[in-house]
PDB file of N, CA and C in Angstrom:
ATOM      1  N   MET A 218     -49.607  -6.675-114.056  1.00 35.00           N
ATOM      2  CA  MET A 218     -48.588  -7.468-114.699  1.00 35.00           C
ATOM      3  C   MET A 218     -48.694  -7.355-116.215  1.00 35.00           C
ATOM      4  N   THR A 219     -49.890  -7.530-116.762  1.00 39.00           N
ATOM      5  CA  THR A 219     -50.061  -7.364-118.198  1.00 39.00           C
ATOM      6  C   THR A 219     -51.228  -6.438-118.447  1.00 39.00           C
ATOM      7  N   GLY A 220     -51.159  -5.712-119.538  1.00 41.00           N
ATOM      8  CA  GLY A 220     -52.238  -4.811-119.908  1.00 41.00           C
ATOM      9  C   GLY A 220     -53.216  -5.491-120.836  1.00 41.00           C
ATOM     10  N   ALA A 221     -54.254  -4.766-121.172  1.00 44.00           N
ATOM     11  CA  ALA A 221     -55.316  -5.318-122.004  1.00 44.00           C
ATOM     12  C   ALA A 221     -54.817  -5.715-123.395  1.00 44.00           C
ATOM     13  N   HIS A 222     -53.786  -5.051-123.879  1.00 45.00           N
ATOM     14  CA  HIS A 222     -53.308  -5.326-125.226  1.00 45.00           C
ATOM     15  C   HIS A 222     -52.051  -6.183-125.256  1.00 45.00           C
ATOM     16  N   ASP A 223     -51.611  -6.651-124.119  1.00 59.00           N
ATOM     17  CA  ASP A 223     -50.402  -7.471-124.058  1.00 59.00           C
ATOM     18  C   ASP A 223     -50.689  -8.909-124.455  1.00 59.00           C
ATOM     19  N   PRO A 224     -49.771  -9.523-125.174  1.00 81.00           N
ATOM     20  CA  PRO A 224     -49.968 -10.936-125.518  1.00 81.00           C
ATOM     21  C   PRO A 224     -49.796 -11.827-124.288  1.00 81.00           C
ATOM     22  N   ASP A 225     -50.340 -13.007-124.380  1.00 89.00           N
ATOM     23  CA  ASP A 225     -50.217 -13.944-123.262  1.00 89.00           C
ATOM     24  C   ASP A 225     -49.297 -15.108-123.582  1.00 89.00           C
ATOM     25  N   SER A 226     -48.523 -14.976-124.668  1.00 92.00           N
ATOM     26  CA  SER A 226     -47.597 -16.032-125.040  1.00 92.00           C
ATOM     27  C   SER A 226     -46.480 -15.460-125.909  1.00 92.00           C
ATOM     28  N   TYR A 227     -45.256 -15.852-125.579  1.00 94.00           N
ATOM     29  CA  TYR A 227     -44.073 -15.481-126.355  1.00 94.00           C
ATOM     30  C   TYR A 227     -43.329 -16.757-126.687  1.00 94.00           C
ATOM     31  N   THR A 228     -42.867 -16.878-127.921  1.00 94.00           N
ATOM     32  CA  THR A 228     -42.141 -18.075-128.335  1.00 94.00           C
ATOM     33  C   THR A 228     -40.909 -17.667-129.131  1.00 94.00           C
ATOM     34  N   TRP A 229     -39.780 -18.296-128.804  1.00 95.00           N
ATOM     35  CA  TRP A 229     -38.526 -18.025-129.493  1.00 95.00           C
ATOM     36  C   TRP A 229     -37.921 -19.336-129.982  1.00 95.00           C
ATOM     37  N   ALA A 230     -37.282 -19.276-131.139  1.00 95.00           N
ATOM     38  CA  ALA A 230     -36.473 -20.393-131.624  1.00 95.00           C
ATOM     39  C   ALA A 230     -35.089 -20.245-131.016  1.00 95.00           C
ATOM     40  N   ILE A 231     -34.476 -21.352-130.683  1.00 95.00           N
ATOM     41  CA  ILE A 231     -33.091 -21.354-130.232  1.00 95.00           C
ATOM     42  C   ILE A 231     -32.255 -21.797-131.425  1.00 95.00           C
ATOM     43  N   ARG A 232     -31.346 -20.913-131.831  1.00 93.00           N
ATOM     44  CA  ARG A 232     -30.525 -21.209-132.997  1.00 93.00           C
ATOM     45  C   ARG A 232     -29.072 -21.390-132.587  1.00 93.00           C
ATOM     46  N   ALA A 233     -28.413 -22.254-133.291  1.00 91.00           N
ATOM     47  CA  ALA A 233     -26.980 -22.486-133.144  1.00 91.00           C
ATOM     48  C   ALA A 233     -26.344 -22.162-134.500  1.00 91.00           C
ATOM     49  N   PRO A 234     -25.034 -22.066-134.576  1.00 91.00           N
ATOM     50  CA  PRO A 234     -24.397 -21.790-135.874  1.00 91.00           C
ATOM     51  C   PRO A 234     -24.801 -22.777-136.969  1.00 91.00           C
ATOM     52  N   THR A 235     -25.149 -23.986-136.573  1.00 89.00           N
ATOM     53  CA  THR A 235     -25.534 -25.003-137.563  1.00 89.00           C
ATOM     54  C   THR A 235     -27.032 -25.014-137.856  1.00 89.00           C
ATOM     55  N   GLY A 236     -27.801 -24.119-137.208  1.00 91.00           N
ATOM     56  CA  GLY A 236     -29.230 -24.036-137.486  1.00 91.00           C
ATOM     57  C   GLY A 236     -30.091 -24.179-136.233  1.00 91.00           C
ATOM     58  N   PHE A 237     -31.302 -24.631-136.444  1.00 95.00           N
ATOM     59  CA  PHE A 237     -32.287 -24.760-135.370  1.00 95.00           C
ATOM     60  C   PHE A 237     -31.804 -25.719-134.286  1.00 95.00           C
ATOM     61  N   ALA A 238     -31.857 -25.260-133.018  1.00 95.00           N
ATOM     62  CA  ALA A 238     -31.380 -26.099-131.917  1.00 95.00           C
ATOM     63  C   ALA A 238     -32.457 -26.387-130.883  1.00 95.00           C
ATOM     64  N   GLY A 239     -33.583 -25.660-130.922  1.00 96.00           N
ATOM     65  CA  GLY A 239     -34.644 -25.892-129.942  1.00 96.00           C
ATOM     66  C   GLY A 239     -35.591 -24.722-129.869  1.00 96.00           C
ATOM     67  N   GLY A 240     -36.314 -24.649-128.759  1.00 97.00           N
ATOM     68  CA  GLY A 240     -37.278 -23.576-128.587  1.00 97.00           C
ATOM     69  C   GLY A 240     -37.520 -23.280-127.124  1.00 97.00           C
ATOM     70  N   ILE A 241     -38.024 -22.081-126.863  1.00 96.00           N
ATOM     71  CA  ILE A 241     -38.351 -21.672-125.504  1.00 96.00           C
ATOM     72  C   ILE A 241     -39.580 -20.785-125.579  1.00 96.00           C
ATOM     73  N   ASP A 242     -40.466 -20.942-124.604  1.00 95.00           N
ATOM     74  CA  ASP A 242     -41.630 -20.064-124.591  1.00 95.00           C
ATOM     75  C   ASP A 242     -41.963 -19.617-123.174  1.00 95.00           C
ATOM     76  N   LEU A 243     -42.656 -18.507-123.118  1.00 96.00           N
ATOM     77  CA  LEU A 243     -43.151 -17.918-121.881  1.00 96.00           C
ATOM     78  C   LEU A 243     -44.629 -17.696-122.107  1.00 96.00           C
ATOM     79  N   LYS A 244     -45.463 -18.372-121.307  1.00 94.00           N
ATOM     80  CA  LYS A 244     -46.909 -18.339-121.516  1.00 94.00           C
ATOM     81  C   LYS A 244     -47.644 -18.020-120.234  1.00 94.00           C
ATOM     82  N   LEU A 245     -48.763 -17.345-120.400  1.00 91.00           N
ATOM     83  CA  LEU A 245     -49.684 -17.127-119.300  1.00 91.00           C
ATOM     84  C   LEU A 245     -50.649 -18.305-119.304  1.00 91.00           C
ATOM     85  N   ASP A 246     -50.644 -19.075-118.207  1.00 85.00           N
ATOM     86  CA  ASP A 246     -51.465 -20.278-118.111  1.00 85.00           C
ATOM     87  C   ASP A 246     -52.227 -20.241-116.796  1.00 85.00           C
ATOM     88  N   GLU A 247     -53.540 -20.149-116.888  1.00 82.00           N
ATOM     89  CA  GLU A 247     -54.403 -20.092-115.710  1.00 82.00           C
ATOM     90  C   GLU A 247     -53.973 -18.980-114.754  1.00 82.00           C
ATOM     91  N   GLY A 248     -53.647 -17.809-115.317  1.00 86.00           N
ATOM     92  CA  GLY A 248     -53.312 -16.637-114.521  1.00 86.00           C
ATOM     93  C   GLY A 248     -51.871 -16.553-114.055  1.00 86.00           C
ATOM     94  N   ALA A 249     -51.022 -17.528-114.404  1.00 88.00           N
ATOM     95  CA  ALA A 249     -49.622 -17.509-113.978  1.00 88.00           C
ATOM     96  C   ALA A 249     -48.720 -17.714-115.198  1.00 88.00           C
ATOM     97  N   TRP A 250     -47.602 -16.998-115.210  1.00 92.00           N
ATOM     98  CA  TRP A 250     -46.632 -17.157-116.280  1.00 92.00           C
ATOM     99  C   TRP A 250     -45.818 -18.423-116.056  1.00 92.00           C
ATOM    100  N   ASN A 251     -45.384 -19.049-117.125  1.00 94.00           N
ATOM    101  CA  ASN A 251     -44.598 -20.271-117.053  1.00 94.00           C
ATOM    102  C   ASN A 251     -43.636 -20.297-118.231  1.00 94.00           C
ATOM    103  N   VAL A 252     -42.393 -20.688-117.967  1.00 96.00           N
ATOM    104  CA  VAL A 252     -41.412 -20.836-119.035  1.00 96.00           C
ATOM    105  C   VAL A 252     -41.188 -22.327-119.290  1.00 96.00           C
ATOM    106  N   SER A 253     -41.038 -22.683-120.557  1.00 95.00           N
ATOM    107  CA  SER A 253     -40.709 -24.066-120.906  1.00 95.00           C
ATOM    108  C   SER A 253     -39.752 -24.027-122.092  1.00 95.00           C
ATOM    109  N   TYR A 254     -39.009 -25.107-122.274  1.00 96.00           N
ATOM    110  CA  TYR A 254     -37.984 -25.118-123.313  1.00 96.00           C
ATOM    111  C   TYR A 254     -37.687 -26.549-123.728  1.00 96.00           C
ATOM    112  N   PHE A 255     -37.042 -26.667-124.886  1.00 95.00           N
ATOM    113  CA  PHE A 255     -36.502 -27.960-125.314  1.00 95.00           C
ATOM    114  C   PHE A 255     -35.281 -27.690-126.177  1.00 95.00           C
ATOM    115  N   VAL A 256     -34.370 -28.629-126.178  1.00 95.00           N
ATOM    116  CA  VAL A 256     -33.179 -28.551-127.018  1.00 95.00           C
ATOM    117  C   VAL A 256     -33.077 -29.865-127.778  1.00 95.00           C
ATOM    118  N   HIS A 257     -32.864 -29.758-129.082  1.00 95.00           N
ATOM    119  CA  HIS A 257     -32.703 -30.948-129.916  1.00 95.00           C
ATOM    120  C   HIS A 257     -31.520 -31.761-129.388  1.00 95.00           C
ATOM    121  N   PRO A 258     -31.647 -33.091-129.345  1.00 94.00           N
ATOM    122  CA  PRO A 258     -30.576 -33.932-128.800  1.00 94.00           C
ATOM    123  C   PRO A 258     -29.191 -33.670-129.397  1.00 94.00           C
ATOM    124  N   ALA A 259     -29.117 -33.309-130.661  1.00 92.00           N
ATOM    125  CA  ALA A 259     -27.817 -33.060-131.293  1.00 92.00           C
ATOM    126  C   ALA A 259     -27.127 -31.818-130.732  1.00 92.00           C
ATOM    127  N   HIS A 260     -27.873 -30.975-130.019  1.00 93.00           N
ATOM    128  CA  HIS A 260     -27.317 -29.716-129.499  1.00 93.00           C
ATOM    129  C   HIS A 260     -27.209 -29.702-127.979  1.00 93.00           C
ATOM    130  N   ARG A 261     -27.450 -30.814-127.335  1.00 90.00           N
ATOM    131  CA  ARG A 261     -27.377 -30.859-125.872  1.00 90.00           C
ATOM    132  C   ARG A 261     -25.929 -30.866-125.401  1.00 90.00           C
ATOM    133  N   ASP A 262     -25.736 -30.577-124.123  1.00 88.00           N
ATOM    134  CA  ASP A 262     -24.408 -30.520-123.499  1.00 88.00           C
ATOM    135  C   ASP A 262     -23.561 -29.372-124.031  1.00 88.00           C
ATOM    136  N   ARG A 263     -24.217 -28.293-124.474  1.00 90.00           N
ATOM    137  CA  ARG A 263     -23.499 -27.108-124.956  1.00 90.00           C
ATOM    138  C   ARG A 263     -23.961 -25.846-124.225  1.00 90.00           C
ATOM    139  N   HIS A 264     -24.726 -26.011-123.169  1.00 93.00           N
ATOM    140  CA  HIS A 264     -25.243 -24.899-122.351  1.00 93.00           C
ATOM    141  C   HIS A 264     -26.242 -24.020-123.102  1.00 93.00           C
ATOM    142  N   ILE A 265     -26.809 -24.530-124.179  1.00 94.00           N
ATOM    143  CA  ILE A 265     -27.766 -23.761-124.970  1.00 94.00           C
ATOM    144  C   ILE A 265     -29.027 -23.472-124.163  1.00 94.00           C
ATOM    145  N   ALA A 266     -29.548 -24.456-123.466  1.00 94.00           N
ATOM    146  CA  ALA A 266     -30.775 -24.253-122.681  1.00 94.00           C
ATOM    147  C   ALA A 266     -30.543 -23.241-121.567  1.00 94.00           C
ATOM    148  N   ARG A 267     -29.412 -23.331-120.898  1.00 96.00           N
ATOM    149  CA  ARG A 267     -29.110 -22.380-119.814  1.00 96.00           C
ATOM    150  C   ARG A 267     -29.066 -20.956-120.348  1.00 96.00           C
ATOM    151  N   ARG A 268     -28.378 -20.755-121.469  1.00 95.00           N
ATOM    152  CA  ARG A 268     -28.275 -19.411-122.042  1.00 95.00           C
ATOM    153  C   ARG A 268     -29.638 -18.893-122.490  1.00 95.00           C
ATOM    154  N   ALA A 269     -30.450 -19.754-123.085  1.00 96.00           N
ATOM    155  CA  ALA A 269     -31.790 -19.337-123.510  1.00 96.00           C
ATOM    156  C   ALA A 269     -32.657 -18.987-122.299  1.00 96.00           C
ATOM    157  N   LEU A 270     -32.600 -19.811-121.253  1.00 97.00           N
ATOM    158  CA  LEU A 270     -33.361 -19.519-120.034  1.00 97.00           C
ATOM    159  C   LEU A 270     -32.928 -18.197-119.408  1.00 97.00           C
ATOM    160  N   LEU A 271     -31.629 -17.953-119.357  1.00 97.00           N
ATOM    161  CA  LEU A 271     -31.147 -16.686-118.804  1.00 97.00           C
ATOM    162  C   LEU A 271     -31.649 -15.506-119.628  1.00 97.00           C
ATOM    163  N   ALA A 272     -31.568 -15.588-120.940  1.00 96.00           N
ATOM    164  CA  ALA A 272     -32.011 -14.488-121.803  1.00 96.00           C
ATOM    165  C   ALA A 272     -33.503 -14.216-121.638  1.00 96.00           C
ATOM    166  N   VAL A 273     -34.310 -15.259-121.683  1.00 96.00           N
ATOM    167  CA  VAL A 273     -35.767 -15.076-121.601  1.00 96.00           C
ATOM    168  C   VAL A 273     -36.191 -14.626-120.203  1.00 96.00           C
ATOM    169  N   THR A 274     -35.620 -15.231-119.171  1.00 97.00           N
ATOM    170  CA  THR A 274     -36.043 -14.838-117.824  1.00 97.00           C
ATOM    171  C   THR A 274     -35.514 -13.456-117.458  1.00 97.00           C
ATOM    172  N   ASP A 275     -34.303 -13.093-117.901  1.00 97.00           N
ATOM    173  CA  ASP A 275     -33.827 -11.722-117.675  1.00 97.00           C
ATOM    174  C   ASP A 275     -34.790 -10.731-118.312  1.00 97.00           C
ATOM    175  N   TRP A 276     -35.212 -11.008-119.547  1.00 95.00           N
ATOM    176  CA  TRP A 276     -36.161 -10.150-120.254  1.00 95.00           C
ATOM    177  C   TRP A 276     -37.489 -10.080-119.510  1.00 95.00           C
ATOM    178  N   ALA A 277     -38.007 -11.229-119.098  1.00 95.00           N
ATOM    179  CA  ALA A 277     -39.310 -11.268-118.415  1.00 95.00           C
ATOM    180  C   ALA A 277     -39.278 -10.516-117.083  1.00 95.00           C
ATOM    181  N   LEU A 278     -38.187 -10.676-116.343  1.00 96.00           N
ATOM    182  CA  LEU A 278     -38.082 -10.024-115.037  1.00 96.00           C
ATOM    183  C   LEU A 278     -37.885  -8.514-115.176  1.00 96.00           C
ATOM    184  N   SER A 279     -37.157  -8.075-116.193  1.00 96.00           N
ATOM    185  CA  SER A 279     -36.896  -6.643-116.328  1.00 96.00           C
ATOM    186  C   SER A 279     -37.904  -5.940-117.240  1.00 96.00           C
ATOM    187  N   GLU A 280     -38.108  -6.443-118.437  1.00 92.00           N
ATOM    188  CA  GLU A 280     -38.981  -5.772-119.404  1.00 92.00           C
ATOM    189  C   GLU A 280     -40.469  -6.005-119.141  1.00 92.00           C
ATOM    190  N   ARG A 281     -40.823  -7.194-118.732  1.00 91.00           N
ATOM    191  CA  ARG A 281     -42.227  -7.501-118.427  1.00 91.00           C
ATOM    192  C   ARG A 281     -42.535  -7.246-116.951  1.00 91.00           C
ATOM    193  N   ASP A 282     -41.483  -7.002-116.175  1.00 92.00           N
ATOM    194  CA  ASP A 282     -41.597  -6.689-114.754  1.00 92.00           C
ATOM    195  C   ASP A 282     -42.326  -7.783-113.972  1.00 92.00           C
ATOM    196  N   LEU A 283     -42.063  -9.024-114.326  1.00 93.00           N
ATOM    197  CA  LEU A 283     -42.647 -10.140-113.585  1.00 93.00           C
ATOM    198  C   LEU A 283     -41.885 -10.309-112.274  1.00 93.00           C
ATOM    199  N   PRO A 284     -42.576 -10.620-111.194  1.00 94.00           N
ATOM    200  CA  PRO A 284     -41.876 -10.831-109.929  1.00 94.00           C
ATOM    201  C   PRO A 284     -41.126 -12.163-109.888  1.00 94.00           C
ATOM    202  N   GLU A 285     -41.590 -13.113-110.706  1.00 95.00           N
ATOM    203  CA  GLU A 285     -40.995 -14.450-110.741  1.00 95.00           C
ATOM    204  C   GLU A 285     -41.291 -15.076-112.088  1.00 95.00           C
ATOM    205  N   VAL A 286     -40.387 -15.917-112.537  1.00 95.00           N
ATOM    206  CA  VAL A 286     -40.619 -16.742-113.724  1.00 95.00           C
ATOM    207  C   VAL A 286     -40.591 -18.189-113.246  1.00 95.00           C
ATOM    208  N   PRO A 287     -41.743 -18.847-113.195  1.00 95.00           N
ATOM    209  CA  PRO A 287     -41.799 -20.228-112.719  1.00 95.00           C
ATOM    210  C   PRO A 287     -41.784 -21.247-113.861  1.00 95.00           C
ATOM    211  N   THR A 288     -41.545 -22.487-113.483  1.00 95.00           N
ATOM    212  CA  THR A 288     -41.645 -23.614-114.409  1.00 95.00           C
ATOM    213  C   THR A 288     -41.841 -24.889-113.593  1.00 95.00           C
ATOM    214  N   ARG A 289     -42.142 -25.961-114.293  1.00 92.00           N
ATOM    215  CA  ARG A 289     -42.278 -27.284-113.673  1.00 92.00           C
ATOM    216  C   ARG A 289     -41.403 -28.259-114.422  1.00 92.00           C
ATOM    217  N   VAL A 290     -40.927 -29.257-113.695  1.00 93.00           N
ATOM    218  CA  VAL A 290     -40.098 -30.284-114.331  1.00 93.00           C
ATOM    219  C   VAL A 290     -40.405 -31.621-113.663  1.00 93.00           C
ATOM    220  N   HIS A 291     -40.476 -32.659-114.461  1.00 91.00           N
ATOM    221  CA  HIS A 291     -40.709 -34.012-113.959  1.00 91.00           C
ATOM    222  C   HIS A 291     -39.609 -34.353-112.958  1.00 91.00           C
ATOM    223  N   THR A 292     -39.970 -34.975-111.842  1.00 90.00           N
ATOM    224  CA  THR A 292     -38.987 -35.290-110.802  1.00 90.00           C
ATOM    225  C   THR A 292     -37.858 -36.187-111.306  1.00 90.00           C
ATOM    226  N   GLY A 293     -38.103 -36.964-112.333  1.00 91.00           N
ATOM    227  CA  GLY A 293     -37.076 -37.842-112.871  1.00 91.00           C
ATOM    228  C   GLY A 293     -36.171 -37.187-113.905  1.00 91.00           C
ATOM    229  N   ASN A 294     -36.465 -35.938-114.287  1.00 93.00           N
ATOM    230  CA  ASN A 294     -35.684 -35.262-115.315  1.00 93.00           C
ATOM    231  C   ASN A 294     -34.529 -34.490-114.663  1.00 93.00           C
ATOM    232  N   ILE A 295     -33.514 -35.226-114.258  1.00 95.00           N
ATOM    233  CA  ILE A 295     -32.358 -34.660-113.547  1.00 95.00           C
ATOM    234  C   ILE A 295     -31.612 -33.653-114.418  1.00 95.00           C
ATOM    235  N   ALA A 296     -31.457 -33.939-115.708  1.00 93.00           N
ATOM    236  CA  ALA A 296     -30.729 -33.029-116.599  1.00 93.00           C
ATOM    237  C   ALA A 296     -31.398 -31.654-116.633  1.00 93.00           C
ATOM    238  N   SER A 297     -32.714 -31.629-116.756  1.00 95.00           N
ATOM    239  CA  SER A 297     -33.418 -30.352-116.795  1.00 95.00           C
ATOM    240  C   SER A 297     -33.342 -29.631-115.446  1.00 95.00           C
ATOM    241  N   GLN A 298     -33.378 -30.375-114.359  1.00 96.00           N
ATOM    242  CA  GLN A 298     -33.233 -29.753-113.043  1.00 96.00           C
ATOM    243  C   GLN A 298     -31.872 -29.073-112.920  1.00 96.00           C
ATOM    244  N   LYS A 299     -30.831 -29.711-113.436  1.00 96.00           N
ATOM    245  CA  LYS A 299     -29.485 -29.121-113.399  1.00 96.00           C
ATOM    246  C   LYS A 299     -29.420 -27.867-114.258  1.00 96.00           C
ATOM    247  N   VAL A 300     -30.068 -27.887-115.417  1.00 96.00           N
ATOM    248  CA  VAL A 300     -30.099 -26.709-116.288  1.00 96.00           C
ATOM    249  C   VAL A 300     -30.795 -25.551-115.571  1.00 96.00           C
ATOM    250  N   LEU A 301     -31.939 -25.829-114.964  1.00 97.00           N
ATOM    251  CA  LEU A 301     -32.672 -24.780-114.256  1.00 97.00           C
ATOM    252  C   LEU A 301     -31.836 -24.185-113.126  1.00 97.00           C
ATOM    253  N   GLU A 302     -31.201 -25.028-112.358  1.00 97.00           N
ATOM    254  CA  GLU A 302     -30.383 -24.540-111.241  1.00 97.00           C
ATOM    255  C   GLU A 302     -29.192 -23.731-111.752  1.00 97.00           C
ATOM    256  N   ALA A 303     -28.592 -24.141-112.866  1.00 96.00           N
ATOM    257  CA  ALA A 303     -27.481 -23.395-113.454  1.00 96.00           C
ATOM    258  C   ALA A 303     -27.933 -22.032-113.984  1.00 96.00           C
ATOM    259  N   ALA A 304     -29.222 -21.922-114.326  1.00 96.00           N
ATOM    260  CA  ALA A 304     -29.779 -20.662-114.822  1.00 96.00           C
ATOM    261  C   ALA A 304     -30.354 -19.799-113.696  1.00 96.00           C
ATOM    262  N   GLY A 305     -30.107 -20.180-112.441  1.00 96.00           N
ATOM    263  CA  GLY A 305     -30.529 -19.356-111.321  1.00 96.00           C
ATOM    264  C   GLY A 305     -31.915 -19.638-110.780  1.00 96.00           C
ATOM    265  N   PHE A 306     -32.510 -20.741-111.205  1.00 97.00           N
ATOM    266  CA  PHE A 306     -33.825 -21.123-110.683  1.00 97.00           C
ATOM    267  C   PHE A 306     -33.640 -21.844-109.349  1.00 97.00           C
ATOM    268  N   THR A 307     -34.615 -21.693-108.480  1.00 97.00           N
ATOM    269  CA  THR A 307     -34.627 -22.346-107.183  1.00 97.00           C
ATOM    270  C   THR A 307     -35.835 -23.263-107.113  1.00 97.00           C
ATOM    271  N   ARG A 308     -35.614 -24.468-106.606  1.00 96.00           N
ATOM    272  CA  ARG A 308     -36.730 -25.396-106.437  1.00 96.00           C
ATOM    273  C   ARG A 308     -37.641 -24.838-105.347  1.00 96.00           C
ATOM    274  N   THR A 309     -38.926 -24.722-105.684  1.00 91.00           N
ATOM    275  CA  THR A 309     -39.894 -24.170-104.736  1.00 91.00           C
ATOM    276  C   THR A 309     -40.803 -25.235-104.151  1.00 91.00           C
ATOM    277  N   GLY A 310     -40.769 -26.436-104.699  1.00 86.00           N
ATOM    278  CA  GLY A 310     -41.540 -27.506-104.097  1.00 86.00           C
ATOM    279  C   GLY A 310     -42.004 -28.548-105.080  1.00 86.00           C
ATOM    280  N   PRO A 311     -42.485 -29.645-104.554  1.00 84.00           N
ATOM    281  CA  PRO A 311     -43.093 -30.650-105.419  1.00 84.00           C
ATOM    282  C   PRO A 311     -44.563 -30.300-105.659  1.00 84.00           C
ATOM    283  N   VAL A 312     -45.088 -30.770-106.760  1.00 81.00           N
ATOM    284  CA  VAL A 312     -46.506 -30.600-107.047  1.00 81.00           C
ATOM    285  C   VAL A 312     -47.020 -31.959-107.515  1.00 81.00           C
ATOM    286  N   ASP A 313     -48.131 -32.364-106.979  1.00 72.00           N
ATOM    287  CA  ASP A 313     -48.716 -33.648-107.348  1.00 72.00           C
ATOM    288  C   ASP A 313     -49.545 -33.467-108.608  1.00 72.00           C
ATOM    289  N   THR A 314     -49.159 -34.114-109.651  1.00 70.00           N
ATOM    290  CA  THR A 314     -49.901 -34.064-110.904  1.00 70.00           C
ATOM    291  C   THR A 314     -50.557 -35.427-111.112  1.00 70.00           C
ATOM    292  N   THR A 315     -51.491 -35.728-110.235  1.00 65.00           N
ATOM    293  CA  THR A 315     -52.147 -37.029-110.244  1.00 65.00           C
ATOM    294  C   THR A 315     -52.735 -37.362-111.605  1.00 65.00           C
ATOM    295  N   GLU A 316     -53.346 -36.358-112.255  1.00 66.00           N
ATOM    296  CA  GLU A 316     -53.955 -36.617-113.556  1.00 66.00           C
ATOM    297  C   GLU A 316     -52.918 -36.997-114.608  1.00 66.00           C
ATOM    298  N   ALA A 317     -51.681 -36.553-114.438  1.00 63.00           N
ATOM    299  CA  ALA A 317     -50.616 -36.900-115.379  1.00 63.00           C
ATOM    300  C   ALA A 317     -49.911 -38.198-114.977  1.00 63.00           C
ATOM    301  N   GLY A 318     -50.144 -38.678-113.777  1.00 73.00           N
ATOM    302  CA  GLY A 318     -49.561 -39.930-113.334  1.00 73.00           C
ATOM    303  C   GLY A 318     -48.124 -39.828-112.861  1.00 73.00           C
ATOM    304  N   HIS A 319     -47.662 -38.617-112.582  1.00 77.00           N
ATOM    305  CA  HIS A 319     -46.302 -38.459-112.075  1.00 77.00           C
ATOM    306  C   HIS A 319     -46.229 -37.208-111.196  1.00 77.00           C
ATOM    307  N   GLN A 320     -45.107 -37.027-110.555  1.00 86.00           N
ATOM    308  CA  GLN A 320     -44.911 -35.851-109.715  1.00 86.00           C
ATOM    309  C   GLN A 320     -43.898 -34.922-110.373  1.00 86.00           C
ATOM    310  N   GLU A 321     -44.088 -33.630-110.180  1.00 89.00           N
ATOM    311  CA  GLU A 321     -43.188 -32.640-110.737  1.00 89.00           C
ATOM    312  C   GLU A 321     -42.649 -31.759-109.620  1.00 89.00           C
ATOM    313  N   PHE A 322     -41.496 -31.137-109.883  1.00 93.00           N
ATOM    314  CA  PHE A 322     -40.973 -30.108-109.012  1.00 93.00           C
ATOM    315  C   PHE A 322     -41.332 -28.767-109.646  1.00 93.00           C
ATOM    316  N   THR A 323     -41.588 -27.792-108.821  1.00 93.00           N
ATOM    317  CA  THR A 323     -41.739 -26.424-109.299  1.00 93.00           C
ATOM    318  C   THR A 323     -40.439 -25.688-109.034  1.00 93.00           C
ATOM    319  N   TYR A 324     -40.086 -24.831-109.939  1.00 96.00           N
ATOM    320  CA  TYR A 324     -38.887 -23.995-109.847  1.00 96.00           C
ATOM    321  C   TYR A 324     -39.291 -22.562-110.143  1.00 96.00           C
ATOM    322  N   GLY A 325     -38.526 -21.611-109.634  1.00 96.00           N
ATOM    323  CA  GLY A 325     -38.773 -20.212-109.960  1.00 96.00           C
ATOM    324  C   GLY A 325     -37.478 -19.436-109.972  1.00 96.00           C
ATOM    325  N   ARG A 326     -37.473 -18.402-110.789  1.00 97.00           N
ATOM    326  CA  ARG A 326     -36.351 -17.462-110.824  1.00 97.00           C
ATOM    327  C   ARG A 326     -36.906 -16.078-110.533  1.00 97.00           C
ATOM    328  N   HIS A 327     -36.274 -15.374-109.607  1.00 93.00           N
ATOM    329  CA  HIS A 327     -36.703 -14.052-109.152  1.00 93.00           C
ATOM    330  C   HIS A 327     -35.664 -13.012-109.536  1.00 93.00           C
ATOM    331  N   HIS A 328     -36.040 -11.741-109.331  1.00 82.00           N
ATOM    332  CA  HIS A 328     -35.083 -10.620-109.532  1.00 82.00           C
ATOM    333  C   HIS A 328     -33.842 -10.862-108.734  1.00 82.00           C
TER     334      HIS A 328
END
């Protein structure tokens, strides 16, 4: 999946015509890749997160040749779940994050 000289983290700024709108990253964490993102509240409801997720995951699946791009989302974060599903992610299951005091869903996007 990665070579000896490959980085284990990629980070991008999400820009809008008016400036900085958020960020997205793809990181290797405990042997697995994970994508995460945020959008500044002033830029929400404009499909910015969906477009950023599509761009980064398309790149990861084709250029990095990852079999899947996974992520986690708090079970109560309905807005983020909708964004993930709109970007082609499929819910793969719940995960108990007892140490964090809440439960999360796992999502993944494949080729």
